[in-house]
Amino acid sequence: VAGRIVVFGATGFTGRLAVDALVARGSKPVLAGRQPDLLKQLSAELSGGELETQAADVERPDTVRALVEEGDVLVSAVGPFNRLGDPALQAAVDAGAHYIDSNGEPLFIQRVFDDWGPRAEAAGCGLLTAFGHDYVSGNLAGALALEDAGEAATKVSVGYSITGSPTRGQAMSGGSVASSAEVIYERSFAYRDGQIVGERPAKRVRSFEGGGKRFFGMSVGASEHYALPRVYPQLRDVDAYIGWAGPALRALQAFSLAGELPGVRRGVVGLSARMIKGSSGGPDAEVRAKTGSLAVAEAEDAEGNVLARAELEGPNGYALTGDLMAWGAAHAAKHGVEGSGALGPVDGFGLRTLEAGCAEVGLKRTA
Ligand SMILES: NC(=O)c1ccc[n+]([C@@H]2O[C@H](COP(=O)([O-])OP(=O)(O)OC[C@H]3O[C@@H](n4cnc5c(N)ncnc54)[C@H](OP(=O)(O)O)[C@@H]3O)[C@@H](O)[C@H]2O)c1
């Protein structure tokens, strides 16, 4: 019997995209969140009230704990995760439920792998954090490049960018802005010489060729750093870069340095805390349709020779995040996941299954 799928944060921008994608696949997710009236309204709109709803608030962890039982899948889009994410992890681990989220924040990724992973392993459930555009595309691109490169590859670098023509000021959701504000000012990490080490975000900048253009990216702690070395143990170095326009990127880098001043950091986190009272929405379907996503991976040997590359192109990052979480949740509810504990997309589903699932939602290898 397939487990239930519970979407926590169903009335948020990303949660709603995941709900829509699940309903489109024929799943009947439980809609969970802190506003019972809005949840009922959503159920009425999508299913004539047939979809179950359940109230849960991070401020009252027992209500989050009540969402899932063993064998269920908890999908969480309640962020910023660094501040709001732990109760959902606690709920999944306590219940023995699988867990999938839309997180993109380095410190939360680190917490899931280092702290929650062992607890989930003991409980026999799988935790799949950062299961959206960040960082599924880079994990898949990295794995495909490493597979082609073979045993000699000791380093992989992943770069993320967008394709198409973004509409100025409309490309990000309120939740993303709030989470990015936290990311820029938080500590981050990298994978160097065979281990995870602390490193501030945007410490490195480099360019990539991909999607027929050249783009710049700034370094960020991602799930690739934890997940790819488990599948490819010969790896000594892993880097992930988020693309941005050139000059703006340099400014952000300076910003990240300034963030080490405590007063600056407090100001921005305070700002992002104010921004998350109620979803502030995000790009609508028309705006989303104007852009796509791009992930490029390069596998290198110890001398720095590029042995293999992989490029993936897919739909807009938000659409992709909703679709990926829906695919992952439906697959995990029906077939379970491979292994237990904190899992990356590749080890959690297996490379060929992940590749097929991504292709199903339009994320495909182009080079
Ligand atoms: N990895 C990726 O590629 C990717 C893509 C998209 C988004 N994200 C991340 O996903 C997260 C959500 O983004 P978004 O744009 O969807 O933001 P959003 O629309 O503001 O959604 C935030 C959600 O959190 C809920 N929430 C806030 N406080 C809560 C509490 N105390 N208890 C229960 N629920 C609470 C909100 O509930 P209400 O609906 O009741 O306000 C809302 O559903 C962000 O961290 C963002 O960075 C990542």
mmCIF file of N, CA and C and ligand atoms in Angstrom, residues 8-17 32-35 38 56-60 64 76-82 84 101-105 130-136 172-180 275-282 317-318 321-322 325, ligand 1:
data_model
loop_
_atom_site.group_PDB
_atom_site.id
_atom_site.type_symbol
_atom_site.label_atom_id
_atom_site.label_comp_id
_atom_site.label_asym_id
_atom_site.label_seq_id
_atom_site.Cartn_x
_atom_site.Cartn_y
_atom_site.Cartn_z
ATOM 1 N N PHE A 8 3.553 20.082 3.409
ATOM 2 C CA PHE A 8 3.567 21.093 4.479
ATOM 3 C C PHE A 8 4.003 22.423 3.854
ATOM 4 N N GLY A 9 3.156 23.459 4.065
ATOM 5 C CA GLY A 9 3.406 24.738 3.377
ATOM 6 C C GLY A 9 2.654 24.770 2.057
ATOM 7 N N ALA A 10 1.525 24.040 2.008
ATOM 8 C CA ALA A 10 0.759 23.884 0.755
ATOM 9 C C ALA A 10 0.243 25.210 0.209
ATOM 10 N N THR A 11 0.041 26.207 1.091
ATOM 11 C CA THR A 11 -0.497 27.493 0.628
ATOM 12 C C THR A 11 0.606 28.477 0.262
ATOM 13 N N GLY A 12 1.866 28.094 0.426
ATOM 14 C CA GLY A 12 2.977 28.949 0.001
ATOM 15 C C GLY A 12 3.174 28.841 -1.505
ATOM 16 N N PHE A 13 4.049 29.665 -2.035
ATOM 17 C CA PHE A 13 4.259 29.688 -3.486
ATOM 18 C C PHE A 13 4.790 28.344 -4.010
ATOM 19 N N THR A 14 5.856 27.851 -3.410
ATOM 20 C CA THR A 14 6.474 26.608 -3.881
ATOM 21 C C THR A 14 5.635 25.395 -3.484
ATOM 22 N N GLY A 15 5.083 25.423 -2.276
ATOM 23 C CA GLY A 15 4.229 24.321 -1.822
ATOM 24 C C GLY A 15 3.056 24.116 -2.769
ATOM 25 N N ARG A 16 2.470 25.229 -3.195
ATOM 26 C CA ARG A 16 1.330 25.151 -4.111
ATOM 27 C C ARG A 16 1.737 24.537 -5.458
ATOM 28 N N LEU A 17 2.934 24.902 -5.928
ATOM 29 C CA LEU A 17 3.412 24.313 -7.196
ATOM 30 C C LEU A 17 3.567 22.795 -7.047
ATOM 31 N N ALA A 32 -1.232 20.612 4.094
ATOM 32 C CA ALA A 32 -0.940 21.000 5.471
ATOM 33 C C ALA A 32 -0.325 22.388 5.523
ATOM 34 N N GLY A 33 -0.625 23.117 6.609
ATOM 35 C CA GLY A 33 -0.083 24.466 6.771
ATOM 36 C C GLY A 33 -0.700 25.133 7.984
ATOM 37 N N ARG A 34 -0.363 26.410 8.152
ATOM 38 C CA ARG A 34 -0.794 27.069 9.401
ATOM 39 C C ARG A 34 -2.108 27.816 9.278
ATOM 40 N N GLN A 35 -2.685 27.859 8.072
ATOM 41 C CA GLN A 35 -3.939 28.611 7.893
ATOM 42 C C GLN A 35 -5.061 27.688 7.410
ATOM 43 N N LEU A 38 -7.460 28.818 4.536
ATOM 44 C CA LEU A 38 -6.829 28.846 3.209
ATOM 45 C C LEU A 38 -6.647 27.437 2.652
ATOM 46 N N ALA A 56 -1.030 22.737 10.793
ATOM 47 C CA ALA A 56 0.235 22.495 11.492
ATOM 48 C C ALA A 56 1.060 23.776 11.450
ATOM 49 N N ASP A 57 1.644 24.109 12.594
ATOM 50 C CA ASP A 57 2.433 25.332 12.700
ATOM 51 C C ASP A 57 3.770 25.002 13.336
ATOM 52 N N VAL A 58 4.834 25.492 12.711
ATOM 53 C CA VAL A 58 6.192 25.277 13.216
ATOM 54 C C VAL A 58 6.332 25.742 14.672
ATOM 55 N N GLU A 59 5.564 26.775 15.023
ATOM 56 C CA GLU A 59 5.612 27.272 16.413
ATOM 57 C C GLU A 59 5.079 26.233 17.398
ATOM 58 N N ARG A 60 4.307 25.273 16.900
ATOM 59 C CA ARG A 60 3.794 24.189 17.762
ATOM 60 C C ARG A 60 4.210 22.850 17.144
ATOM 61 N N VAL A 64 3.068 19.595 13.912
ATOM 62 C CA VAL A 64 3.828 19.136 12.735
ATOM 63 C C VAL A 64 4.060 17.624 12.861
ATOM 64 N N SER A 76 8.165 19.225 2.418
ATOM 65 C CA SER A 76 8.125 20.519 3.097
ATOM 66 C C SER A 76 8.633 21.648 2.206
ATOM 67 N N ALA A 77 7.829 22.712 2.132
ATOM 68 C CA ALA A 77 8.231 23.931 1.428
ATOM 69 C C ALA A 77 8.135 25.102 2.407
ATOM 70 N N VAL A 78 8.261 24.794 3.704
ATOM 71 C CA VAL A 78 8.196 25.833 4.737
ATOM 72 C C VAL A 78 9.607 26.374 4.975
ATOM 73 N N GLY A 79 9.872 27.572 4.468
ATOM 74 C CA GLY A 79 11.191 28.162 4.604
ATOM 75 C C GLY A 79 11.086 29.631 4.956
ATOM 76 N N PRO A 80 12.174 30.344 5.237
ATOM 77 C CA PRO A 80 13.558 29.889 5.238
ATOM 78 C C PRO A 80 13.785 28.696 6.180
ATOM 79 N N PHE A 81 14.465 27.696 5.659
ATOM 80 C CA PHE A 81 14.596 26.427 6.369
ATOM 81 C C PHE A 81 15.497 26.523 7.586
ATOM 82 N N ASN A 82 16.512 27.353 7.485
ATOM 83 C CA ASN A 82 17.438 27.457 8.602
ATOM 84 C C ASN A 82 16.688 27.841 9.881
ATOM 85 N N LEU A 84 13.002 27.741 10.071
ATOM 86 C CA LEU A 84 11.691 27.097 10.244
ATOM 87 C C LEU A 84 11.698 25.612 9.932
ATOM 88 N N ASP A 101 12.385 18.132 0.668
ATOM 89 C CA ASP A 101 12.117 19.571 0.814
ATOM 90 C C ASP A 101 12.673 20.406 -0.339
ATOM 91 N N SER A 102 12.292 21.692 -0.329
ATOM 92 C CA SER A 102 12.722 22.635 -1.372
ATOM 93 C C SER A 102 13.838 23.538 -0.868
ATOM 94 N N ASN A 103 14.527 23.098 0.189
ATOM 95 C CA ASN A 103 15.579 23.937 0.762
ATOM 96 C C ASN A 103 16.706 24.228 -0.235
ATOM 97 N N GLY A 104 17.337 25.412 -0.101
ATOM 98 C CA GLY A 104 18.540 25.696 -0.880
ATOM 99 C C GLY A 104 19.609 26.323 -0.004
ATOM 100 N N GLU A 105 19.398 26.325 1.334
ATOM 101 C CA GLU A 105 20.318 27.032 2.246
ATOM 102 C C GLU A 105 21.429 26.098 2.742
ATOM 103 N N ALA A 130 16.960 19.709 -0.351
ATOM 104 C CA ALA A 130 17.342 20.431 -1.576
ATOM 105 C C ALA A 130 16.887 19.671 -2.820
ATOM 106 N N PHE A 131 15.657 19.159 -2.764
ATOM 107 C CA PHE A 131 15.145 18.361 -3.881
ATOM 108 C C PHE A 131 14.326 19.223 -4.847
ATOM 109 N N GLY A 132 14.940 20.361 -5.252
ATOM 110 C CA GLY A 132 14.312 21.228 -6.245
ATOM 111 C C GLY A 132 15.318 21.485 -7.348
ATOM 112 N N HIS A 133 15.079 22.548 -8.097
ATOM 113 C CA HIS A 133 16.039 22.988 -9.116
ATOM 114 C C HIS A 133 17.430 23.033 -8.493
ATOM 115 N N ASP A 134 17.572 23.713 -7.317
ATOM 116 C CA ASP A 134 18.755 23.509 -6.508
ATOM 117 C C ASP A 134 18.363 22.407 -5.528
ATOM 118 N N TYR A 135 19.057 21.268 -5.416
ATOM 119 C CA TYR A 135 20.265 21.026 -6.170
ATOM 120 C C TYR A 135 20.185 19.701 -6.926
ATOM 121 N N VAL A 136 18.991 19.377 -7.423
ATOM 122 C CA VAL A 136 18.847 18.108 -8.140
ATOM 123 C C VAL A 136 19.562 18.158 -9.498
ATOM 124 N N MET A 172 12.123 36.113 -9.036
ATOM 125 C CA MET A 172 12.271 35.382 -7.778
ATOM 126 C C MET A 172 11.010 35.446 -6.926
ATOM 127 N N SER A 173 10.765 34.381 -6.145
ATOM 128 C CA SER A 173 9.645 34.404 -5.217
ATOM 129 C C SER A 173 10.074 35.109 -3.940
ATOM 130 N N GLY A 174 9.088 35.577 -3.154
ATOM 131 C CA GLY A 174 9.405 36.228 -1.884
ATOM 132 C C GLY A 174 10.208 35.306 -0.986
ATOM 133 N N GLY A 175 9.831 34.025 -0.991
ATOM 134 C CA GLY A 175 10.541 33.054 -0.158
ATOM 135 C C GLY A 175 11.995 32.910 -0.567
ATOM 136 N N SER A 176 12.259 32.975 -1.872
ATOM 137 C CA SER A 176 13.648 32.868 -2.338
ATOM 138 C C SER A 176 14.455 34.071 -1.894
ATOM 139 N N VAL A 177 13.846 35.271 -1.987
ATOM 140 C CA VAL A 177 14.559 36.480 -1.573
ATOM 141 C C VAL A 177 14.892 36.368 -0.084
ATOM 142 N N ALA A 178 13.916 35.919 0.710
ATOM 143 C CA ALA A 178 14.142 35.781 2.155
ATOM 144 C C ALA A 178 15.252 34.775 2.425
ATOM 145 N N SER A 179 15.224 33.634 1.724
ATOM 146 C CA SER A 179 16.245 32.614 1.953
ATOM 147 C C SER A 179 17.611 33.079 1.463
ATOM 148 N N SER A 180 17.658 33.795 0.310
ATOM 149 C CA SER A 180 18.956 34.258 -0.196
ATOM 150 C C SER A 180 19.574 35.245 0.770
ATOM 151 N N MET A 275 9.949 39.697 6.068
ATOM 152 C CA MET A 275 9.387 39.371 4.770
ATOM 153 C C MET A 275 8.615 38.057 4.750
ATOM 154 N N ILE A 276 8.834 37.170 5.696
ATOM 155 C CA ILE A 276 8.198 35.870 5.556
ATOM 156 C C ILE A 276 6.852 35.747 6.272
ATOM 157 N N LYS A 277 6.297 36.834 6.793
ATOM 158 C CA LYS A 277 4.960 36.748 7.394
ATOM 159 C C LYS A 277 3.932 36.640 6.275
ATOM 160 N N GLY A 278 3.590 35.436 5.897
ATOM 161 C CA GLY A 278 2.639 35.221 4.802
ATOM 162 C C GLY A 278 3.385 35.160 3.482
ATOM 163 N N SER A 279 2.970 34.262 2.609
ATOM 164 C CA SER A 279 3.648 34.109 1.337
ATOM 165 C C SER A 279 3.548 35.390 0.547
ATOM 166 N N SER A 280 4.664 35.817 -0.045
ATOM 167 C CA SER A 280 4.604 37.005 -0.880
ATOM 168 C C SER A 280 4.582 36.608 -2.351
ATOM 169 N N GLY A 281 4.251 35.357 -2.607
ATOM 170 C CA GLY A 281 4.049 34.925 -3.985
ATOM 171 C C GLY A 281 5.346 34.789 -4.762
ATOM 172 N N GLY A 282 5.216 34.720 -6.087
ATOM 173 C CA GLY A 282 6.392 34.548 -6.936
ATOM 174 C C GLY A 282 5.966 34.699 -8.368
ATOM 175 N N GLY A 317 13.068 27.280 -12.967
ATOM 176 C CA GLY A 317 13.458 26.697 -11.685
ATOM 177 C C GLY A 317 12.306 26.445 -10.722
ATOM 178 N N TYR A 318 11.325 27.322 -10.672
ATOM 179 C CA TYR A 318 10.206 27.121 -9.739
ATOM 180 C C TYR A 318 9.295 25.995 -10.214
ATOM 181 N N THR A 321 11.061 22.856 -9.573
ATOM 182 C CA THR A 321 11.079 22.479 -8.160
ATOM 183 C C THR A 321 9.773 21.795 -7.762
ATOM 184 N N GLY A 322 8.653 22.382 -8.158
ATOM 185 C CA GLY A 322 7.358 21.760 -7.856
ATOM 186 C C GLY A 322 7.253 20.378 -8.481
ATOM 187 N N MET A 325 9.753 17.764 -6.792
ATOM 188 C CA MET A 325 9.287 17.298 -5.471
ATOM 189 C C MET A 325 8.098 16.349 -5.631
HETATM 190 N N1 LIG B 1 15.730 24.734 -4.072
HETATM 191 C C1 LIG B 1 15.066 25.454 -4.946
HETATM 192 O O1 LIG B 1 15.349 25.426 -6.145
HETATM 193 C C2 LIG B 1 13.931 26.301 -4.448
HETATM 194 C C3 LIG B 1 12.898 26.706 -5.319
HETATM 195 C C4 LIG B 1 11.820 27.402 -4.807
HETATM 196 C C5 LIG B 1 11.789 27.741 -3.448
HETATM 197 N N2 LIG B 1 12.803 27.358 -2.631
HETATM 198 C C6 LIG B 1 12.754 27.637 -1.169
HETATM 199 O O2 LIG B 1 11.508 27.178 -0.663
HETATM 200 C C7 LIG B 1 11.109 27.985 0.442
HETATM 201 C C8 LIG B 1 9.704 28.519 0.212
HETATM 202 O O3 LIG B 1 9.743 29.513 -0.794
HETATM 203 P P1 LIG B 1 8.414 30.221 -1.315
HETATM 204 O O4 LIG B 1 8.805 31.149 -2.368
HETATM 205 O O5 LIG B 1 7.402 29.185 -1.600
HETATM 206 O O6 LIG B 1 8.001 31.069 0.001
HETATM 207 P P2 LIG B 1 6.563 31.355 0.582
HETATM 208 O O7 LIG B 1 5.572 31.472 -0.501
HETATM 209 O O8 LIG B 1 6.740 32.526 1.515
HETATM 210 O O9 LIG B 1 6.223 30.055 1.430
HETATM 211 C C9 LIG B 1 6.663 29.835 2.733
HETATM 212 C C10 LIG B 1 5.745 28.821 3.366
HETATM 213 O O10 LIG B 1 6.156 28.647 4.730
HETATM 214 C C11 LIG B 1 4.981 28.678 5.521
HETATM 215 N N3 LIG B 1 5.269 29.073 6.911
HETATM 216 C C12 LIG B 1 5.902 30.181 7.360
HETATM 217 N N4 LIG B 1 5.921 30.174 8.716
HETATM 218 C C13 LIG B 1 5.299 29.048 9.118
HETATM 219 C C14 LIG B 1 4.981 28.471 10.379
HETATM 220 N N5 LIG B 1 5.308 29.079 11.533
HETATM 221 N N6 LIG B 1 4.351 27.280 10.400
HETATM 222 C C15 LIG B 1 3.989 26.660 9.264
HETATM 223 N N7 LIG B 1 4.241 27.153 8.037
HETATM 224 C C16 LIG B 1 4.875 28.343 7.963
HETATM 225 C C17 LIG B 1 4.088 29.678 4.837
HETATM 226 O O11 LIG B 1 2.767 29.502 5.298
HETATM 227 P P3 LIG B 1 1.538 30.464 4.827
HETATM 228 O O12 LIG B 1 1.186 29.972 3.441
HETATM 229 O O13 LIG B 1 0.505 30.173 5.822
HETATM 230 O O14 LIG B 1 2.056 31.861 4.835
HETATM 231 C C18 LIG B 1 4.290 29.268 3.390
HETATM 232 O O15 LIG B 1 3.466 28.186 3.063
HETATM 233 C C19 LIG B 1 12.153 29.076 0.560
HETATM 234 O O16 LIG B 1 13.058 28.694 1.580
HETATM 235 C C20 LIG B 1 12.823 29.093 -0.801
HETATM 236 O O17 LIG B 1 14.164 29.542 -0.749
HETATM 237 C C21 LIG B 1 13.869 26.660 -3.118
#
